[in-house]
PDB file of C-alpha atoms in Angstrom:
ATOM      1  CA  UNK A 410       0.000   0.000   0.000  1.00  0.00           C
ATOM      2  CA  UNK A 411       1.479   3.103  -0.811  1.00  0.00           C
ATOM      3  CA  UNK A 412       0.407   5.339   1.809  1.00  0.00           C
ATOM      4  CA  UNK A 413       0.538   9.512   1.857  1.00  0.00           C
ATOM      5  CA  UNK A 414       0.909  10.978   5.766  1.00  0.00           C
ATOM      6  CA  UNK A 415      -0.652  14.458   5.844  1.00  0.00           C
ATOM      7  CA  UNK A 416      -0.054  16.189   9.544  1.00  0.00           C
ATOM      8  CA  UNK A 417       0.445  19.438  10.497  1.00  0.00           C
ATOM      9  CA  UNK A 418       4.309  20.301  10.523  1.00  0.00           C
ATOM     10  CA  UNK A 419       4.300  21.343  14.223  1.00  0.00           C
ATOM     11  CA  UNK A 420       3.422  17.567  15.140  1.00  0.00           C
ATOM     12  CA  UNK A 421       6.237  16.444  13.200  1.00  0.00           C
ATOM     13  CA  UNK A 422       7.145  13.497  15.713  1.00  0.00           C
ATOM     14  CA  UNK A 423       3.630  12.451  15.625  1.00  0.00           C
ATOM     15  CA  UNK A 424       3.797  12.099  11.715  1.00  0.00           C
ATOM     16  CA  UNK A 425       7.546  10.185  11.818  1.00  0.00           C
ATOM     17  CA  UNK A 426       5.521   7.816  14.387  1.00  0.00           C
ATOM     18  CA  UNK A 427       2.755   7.008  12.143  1.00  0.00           C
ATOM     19  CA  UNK A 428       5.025   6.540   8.884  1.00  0.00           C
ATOM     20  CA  UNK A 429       7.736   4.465  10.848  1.00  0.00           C
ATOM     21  CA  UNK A 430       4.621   1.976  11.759  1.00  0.00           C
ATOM     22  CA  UNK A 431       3.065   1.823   8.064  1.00  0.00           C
ATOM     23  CA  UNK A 432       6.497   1.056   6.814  1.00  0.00           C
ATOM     24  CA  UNK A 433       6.566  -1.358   9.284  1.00  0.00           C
ATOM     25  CA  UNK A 434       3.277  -3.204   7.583  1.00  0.00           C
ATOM     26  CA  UNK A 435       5.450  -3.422   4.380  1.00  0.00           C
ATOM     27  CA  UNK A 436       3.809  -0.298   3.242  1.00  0.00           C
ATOM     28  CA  UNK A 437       5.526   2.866   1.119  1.00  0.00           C
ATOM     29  CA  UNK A 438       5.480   6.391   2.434  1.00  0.00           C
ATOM     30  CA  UNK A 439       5.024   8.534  -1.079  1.00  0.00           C
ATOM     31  CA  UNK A 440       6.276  11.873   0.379  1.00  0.00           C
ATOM     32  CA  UNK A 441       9.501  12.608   2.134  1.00  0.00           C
ATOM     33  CA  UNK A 442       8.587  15.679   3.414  1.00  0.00           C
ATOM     34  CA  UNK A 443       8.585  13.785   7.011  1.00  0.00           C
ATOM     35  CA  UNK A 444      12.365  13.487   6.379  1.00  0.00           C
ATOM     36  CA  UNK A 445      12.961  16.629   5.044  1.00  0.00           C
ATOM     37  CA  UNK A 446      11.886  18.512   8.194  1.00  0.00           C
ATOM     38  CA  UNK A 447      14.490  19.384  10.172  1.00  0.00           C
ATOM     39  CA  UNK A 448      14.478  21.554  13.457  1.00  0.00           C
ATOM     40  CA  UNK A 449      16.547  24.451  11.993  1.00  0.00           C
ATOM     41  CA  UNK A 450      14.037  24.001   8.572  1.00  0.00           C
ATOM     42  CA  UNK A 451      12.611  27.775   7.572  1.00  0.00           C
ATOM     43  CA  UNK A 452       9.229  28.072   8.186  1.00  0.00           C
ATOM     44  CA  UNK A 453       7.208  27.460   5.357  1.00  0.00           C
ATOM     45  CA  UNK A 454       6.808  31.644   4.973  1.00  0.00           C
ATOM     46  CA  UNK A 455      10.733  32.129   5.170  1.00  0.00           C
ATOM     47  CA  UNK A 456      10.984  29.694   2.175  1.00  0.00           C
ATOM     48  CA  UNK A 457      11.741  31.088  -1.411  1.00  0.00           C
ATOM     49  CA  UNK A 458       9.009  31.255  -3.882  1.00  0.00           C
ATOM     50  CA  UNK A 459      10.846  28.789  -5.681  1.00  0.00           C
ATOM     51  CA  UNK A 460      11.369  26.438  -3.011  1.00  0.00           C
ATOM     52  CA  UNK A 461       7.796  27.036  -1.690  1.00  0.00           C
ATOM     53  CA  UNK A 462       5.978  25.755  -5.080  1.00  0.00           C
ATOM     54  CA  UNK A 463       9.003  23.268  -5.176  1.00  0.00           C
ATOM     55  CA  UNK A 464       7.823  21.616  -1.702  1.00  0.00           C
ATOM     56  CA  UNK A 465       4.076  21.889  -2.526  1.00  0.00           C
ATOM     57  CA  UNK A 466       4.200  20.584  -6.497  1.00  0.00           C
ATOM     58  CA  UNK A 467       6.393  17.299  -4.192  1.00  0.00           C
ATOM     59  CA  UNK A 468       3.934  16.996  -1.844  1.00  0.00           C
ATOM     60  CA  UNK A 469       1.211  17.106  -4.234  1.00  0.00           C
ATOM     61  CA  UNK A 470       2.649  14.385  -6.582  1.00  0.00           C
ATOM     62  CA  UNK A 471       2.647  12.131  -2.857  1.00  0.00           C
ATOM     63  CA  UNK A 472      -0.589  12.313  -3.216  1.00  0.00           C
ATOM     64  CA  UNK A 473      -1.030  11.708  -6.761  1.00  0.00           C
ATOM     65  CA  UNK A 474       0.920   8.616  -6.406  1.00  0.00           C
ATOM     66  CA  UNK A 475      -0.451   7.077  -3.117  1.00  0.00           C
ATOM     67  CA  UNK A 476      -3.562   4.548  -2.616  1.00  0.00           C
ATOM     68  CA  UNK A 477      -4.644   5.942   0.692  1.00  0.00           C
ATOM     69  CA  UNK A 478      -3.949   9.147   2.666  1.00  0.00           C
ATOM     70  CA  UNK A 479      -3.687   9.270   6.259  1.00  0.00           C
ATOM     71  CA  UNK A 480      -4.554  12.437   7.910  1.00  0.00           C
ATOM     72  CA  UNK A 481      -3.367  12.773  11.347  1.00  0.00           C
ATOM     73  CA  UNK A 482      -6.075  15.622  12.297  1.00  0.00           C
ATOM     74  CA  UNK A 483      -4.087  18.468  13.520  1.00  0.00           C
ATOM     75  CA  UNK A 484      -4.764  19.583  16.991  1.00  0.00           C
ATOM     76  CA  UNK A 485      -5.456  23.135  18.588  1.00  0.00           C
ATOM     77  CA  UNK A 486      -6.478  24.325  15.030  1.00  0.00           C
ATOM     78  CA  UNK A 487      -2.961  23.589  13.315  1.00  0.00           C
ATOM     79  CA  UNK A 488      -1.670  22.502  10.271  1.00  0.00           C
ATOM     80  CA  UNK A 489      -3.520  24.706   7.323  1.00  0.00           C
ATOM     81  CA  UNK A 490      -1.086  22.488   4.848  1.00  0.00           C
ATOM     82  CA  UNK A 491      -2.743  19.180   6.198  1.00  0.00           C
ATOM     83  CA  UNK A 492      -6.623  20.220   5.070  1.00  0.00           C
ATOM     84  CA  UNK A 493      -5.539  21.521   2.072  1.00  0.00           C
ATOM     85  CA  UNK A 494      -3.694  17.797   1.418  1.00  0.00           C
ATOM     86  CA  UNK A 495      -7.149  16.115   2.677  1.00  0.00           C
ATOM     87  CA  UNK A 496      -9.066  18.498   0.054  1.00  0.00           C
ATOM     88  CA  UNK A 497      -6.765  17.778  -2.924  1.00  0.00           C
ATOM     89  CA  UNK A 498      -6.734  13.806  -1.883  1.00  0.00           C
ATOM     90  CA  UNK A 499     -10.266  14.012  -1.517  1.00  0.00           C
ATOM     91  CA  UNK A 500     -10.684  15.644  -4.985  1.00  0.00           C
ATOM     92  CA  UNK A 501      -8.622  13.202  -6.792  1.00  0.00           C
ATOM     93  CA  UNK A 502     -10.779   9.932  -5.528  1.00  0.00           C
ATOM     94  CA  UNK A 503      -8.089   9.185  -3.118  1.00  0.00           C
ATOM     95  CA  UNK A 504      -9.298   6.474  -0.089  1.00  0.00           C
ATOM     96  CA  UNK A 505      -8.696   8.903   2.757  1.00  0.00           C
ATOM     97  CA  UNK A 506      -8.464   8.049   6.297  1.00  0.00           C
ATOM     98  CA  UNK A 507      -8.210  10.794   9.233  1.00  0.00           C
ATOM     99  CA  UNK A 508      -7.483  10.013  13.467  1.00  0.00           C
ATOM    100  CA  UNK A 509      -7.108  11.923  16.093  1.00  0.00           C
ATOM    101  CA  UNK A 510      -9.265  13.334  19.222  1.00  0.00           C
ATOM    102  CA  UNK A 511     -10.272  16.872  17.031  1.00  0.00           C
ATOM    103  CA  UNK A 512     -11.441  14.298  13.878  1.00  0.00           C
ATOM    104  CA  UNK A 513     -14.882  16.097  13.972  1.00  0.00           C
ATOM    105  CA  UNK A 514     -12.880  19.414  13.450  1.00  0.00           C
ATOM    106  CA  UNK A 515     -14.632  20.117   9.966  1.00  0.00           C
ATOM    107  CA  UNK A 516     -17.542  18.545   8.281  1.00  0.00           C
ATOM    108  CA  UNK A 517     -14.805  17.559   5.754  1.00  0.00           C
ATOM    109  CA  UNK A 518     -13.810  14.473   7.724  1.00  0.00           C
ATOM    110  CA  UNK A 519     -16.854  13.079   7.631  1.00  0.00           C
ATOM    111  CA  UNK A 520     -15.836  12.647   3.556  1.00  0.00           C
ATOM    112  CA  UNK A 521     -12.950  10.114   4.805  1.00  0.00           C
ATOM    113  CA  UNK A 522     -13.435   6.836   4.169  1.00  0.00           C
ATOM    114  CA  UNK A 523     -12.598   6.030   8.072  1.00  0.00           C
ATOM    115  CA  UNK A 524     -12.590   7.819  11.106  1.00  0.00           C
ATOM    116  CA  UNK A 525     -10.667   6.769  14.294  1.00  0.00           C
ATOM    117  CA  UNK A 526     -10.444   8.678  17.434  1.00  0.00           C
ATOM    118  CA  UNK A 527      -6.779   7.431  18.442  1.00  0.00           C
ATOM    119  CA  UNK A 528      -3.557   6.998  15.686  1.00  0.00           C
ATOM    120  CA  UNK A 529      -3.098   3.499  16.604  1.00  0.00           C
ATOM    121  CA  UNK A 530      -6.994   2.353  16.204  1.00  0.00           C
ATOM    122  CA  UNK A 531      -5.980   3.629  12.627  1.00  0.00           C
ATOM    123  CA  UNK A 532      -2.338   1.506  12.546  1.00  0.00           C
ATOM    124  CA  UNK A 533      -4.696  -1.281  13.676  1.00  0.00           C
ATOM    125  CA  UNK A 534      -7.322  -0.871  11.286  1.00  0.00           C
ATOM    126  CA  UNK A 535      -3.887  -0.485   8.312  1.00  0.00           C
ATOM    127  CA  UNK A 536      -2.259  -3.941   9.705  1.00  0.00           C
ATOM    128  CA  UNK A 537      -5.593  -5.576   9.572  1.00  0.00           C
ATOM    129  CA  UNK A 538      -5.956  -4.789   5.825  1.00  0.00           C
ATOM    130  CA  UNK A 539      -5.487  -8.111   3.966  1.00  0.00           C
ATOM    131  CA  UNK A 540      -4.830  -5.745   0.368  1.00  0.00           C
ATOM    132  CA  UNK A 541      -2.193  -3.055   2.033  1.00  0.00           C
ATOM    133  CA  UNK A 542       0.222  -4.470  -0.228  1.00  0.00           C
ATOM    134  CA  UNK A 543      -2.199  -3.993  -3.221  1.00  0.00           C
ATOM    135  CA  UNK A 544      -3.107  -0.645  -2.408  1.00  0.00           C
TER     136      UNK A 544
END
């Protein structure tokens, strides 16, 4: 299954969590943009305008190529990137599942194919998939 990760920046250890598990199923992470963040990493403001589009046009093609995104639901009203991932997933037929205590956040959630109030009801819902290699 290749798998997309879509969390809000400032929860960055929550979203290396979640894709060191799914790789752990035998399942591909399309984006490195987990990787890429590093603590001294510019903001996304204090980016270029080249490296800005750059980073989104990547991002976007992890999308493109996954078979489900996983949207770790961004607490305290965070990560503006990580909606605009679950729109453009959403938009291009992607299965989409979201987790995480603020999943009722938006009426756009209730679009996702699965809704779990924890990250690892979701990991255990993933490993349970017979077809996560398919995907």
């Amino acid at each position: 299954m290749r798998i997309y990760i879509s969390a809000a920046v400032a929860e960055i250890d929550r979203a290396r969590s979640a894709a060191d598990a799914v790789r752990s199923l035998g399942c591909d992470v399309t984006s490195d943009w987990i990787e890429a963040i590093k603590p001294d990493s510019p903001h996304d403001r204090d980016m270029t305008d080249a490296d800005r589009q750059r980073v989104a046009i990547q991002d976007l093609d992890g999308i493109e190529r996954c078979g489900l995104l996983w949207l770790l639901v961004p607490a305290e009203r965070r990560g503006r990137g990580a909606w605009v991932e679950l729109g453009f997933a959403l938009a291009r037929g992607r299965t989409v599942i979201c987790s995480g205590p603020d999943a009722r956040e938006t009426i756009f959630t209730s679009l996702c194919s699965r809704t779990f109030a924890a990250d690892l009801d979701a990991l255990a819902w993933l490993a349970s998939r017979e077809d996560r290699r398919r995907m």
